[in-house]
Amino acid sequence: MPSPRLRHEAIFLLVFALDLVNMFIATVAYPALAAELHADIGTLAWVGTAYMLGLSVVIPLAPWLAARCGERRLLLAALLLFAVAAGLAGAAPSIGWLLGWRLLQGLAGGLLIPVAQAAAYRQCTPEQRGALTRRILLVALLVPALAPALGGLLVQWLSWRGVLWASLPLAVLAIALVLAWMPADGLRSAPRLQGYALATAMSALGALLLALTWLGEPGHRFAGAGLLLVAAVLAVAHLRNARRQPLLRWSLLSHRGLRMAMLVYLAVPGVFIGSQLASTLQLNHAGYSAAQIGALMLPWALASALAITGSRRLLARFGPGAVLRLGMVLQASGLLLMALQSQPPFALAAMLFALMGAGGSLCSSTAQTLAFNGVDAEALGDASALWNLNRQLSFCLGTAAIALLLALAMQWWPAHATGVALGLAAVLTLLPLALLRRSQLHSLSTTETA
């Protein structure tokens, strides 16, 4: 029987894989899904955005629910809801029903990762957290590589519906492990729920993502601009209230490692996830099958493995700032070169995905290394919620922003729309370089305390 630490780690890594499967596997099904359900690009982007929106808006509620209901009960309820929503999404008769079930699936998934991650890190000594981080990176490497390839085969063998059902076996296994390995919840004392702070945060994020989508549609641009203003007002209201009654422990952002890790995730993995819509459409127009598009994540994964393996030596020799700069430049180069190739040969496309994999993984592995080092065990629940809220927000904003750029490019430069969107994604990847220059990150230690 595994030790309690390994049991909690296994549960967390499994629900983490469950989230990654749902994030990466659906992209290759977009062309088939659009053809059957008659969805345009703006609506198609919401297949991913609806799931990630649900993940993002519920994460601030996770620490309170875990304290109120208990971690074991909350994980079981969230996993059951996740599985039901996945089954209904795969059976959706229209794009509207599909988006609704994806949103519900995201709401369930958003409760899984912060709760399971906090429980896993709580079982580790400070020395053991590094080993857990490496296992997290291994899952983050393997799942994005295998999920699109599996998704491509499912599209060809079954349909896009099989792609959305692919997470069901993992959900069932996770339920079994939680029932068998997690101890019963003990006495609980939950702080008062801050309804105003929660409502303004969720509303601001929802308004922002919907505004970005509408700004790319000619008939909704004025409404999108108005909704963007509403999102800004709600965000200001939330931040003003947070000075008196913070929804999460924002003081943890004084930990430079956690703060910089969050900024990097906004620009690098978030932009890469968003760029997959544009690259999938470009490769589909070039004649690639769903299986071929999914297979391009395999060289991405190989390059990622090499980058993760070498990142420790690079960190020790050059420091986090230099490694992050190198990673951003590599990913931006891959995106830019992909933008310039409207019909790339498979070998060239594989090389460009490898370039993006190396760059993105240098950044994500460095960020993951910095994020929780030095955070006290008592603060891990709030730190985990902050980290995962930012992680999902990165993917939401990346997907919405690239979808907006793609929609605008299709109106102004329809013949080169995907290339323009990928080129702008390369620019977004490089935005944190100026912040790195001012942050004195070269002096940041991976054992820094909050």
PDB file of C-alpha atoms in Angstrom, residues 12 96 117 146 167 227 275 344 421 440:
ATOM      1  CA  PHE A  12      -3.590  15.056  -7.729  1.00  0.00           C
ATOM      2  CA  GLY A  96     -25.500  25.718 -27.746  1.00  0.00           C
ATOM      3  CA  GLN A 117      -2.841  20.061  -5.292  1.00  0.00           C
ATOM      4  CA  LEU A 146      -0.597  12.082 -26.288  1.00  0.00           C
ATOM      5  CA  SER A 167     -11.959  11.739 -20.210  1.00  0.00           C
ATOM      6  CA  LEU A 227     -19.125  44.796 -22.012  1.00  0.00           C
ATOM      7  CA  SER A 275      -2.585  29.734 -30.848  1.00  0.00           C
ATOM      8  CA  PRO A 344       4.364  23.731 -44.391  1.00  0.00           C
ATOM      9  CA  ALA A 421      -2.988  35.534 -35.847  1.00  0.00           C
ATOM     10  CA  GLN A 440      16.034  41.719 -11.120  1.00  0.00           C
TER      11      GLN A 440
END
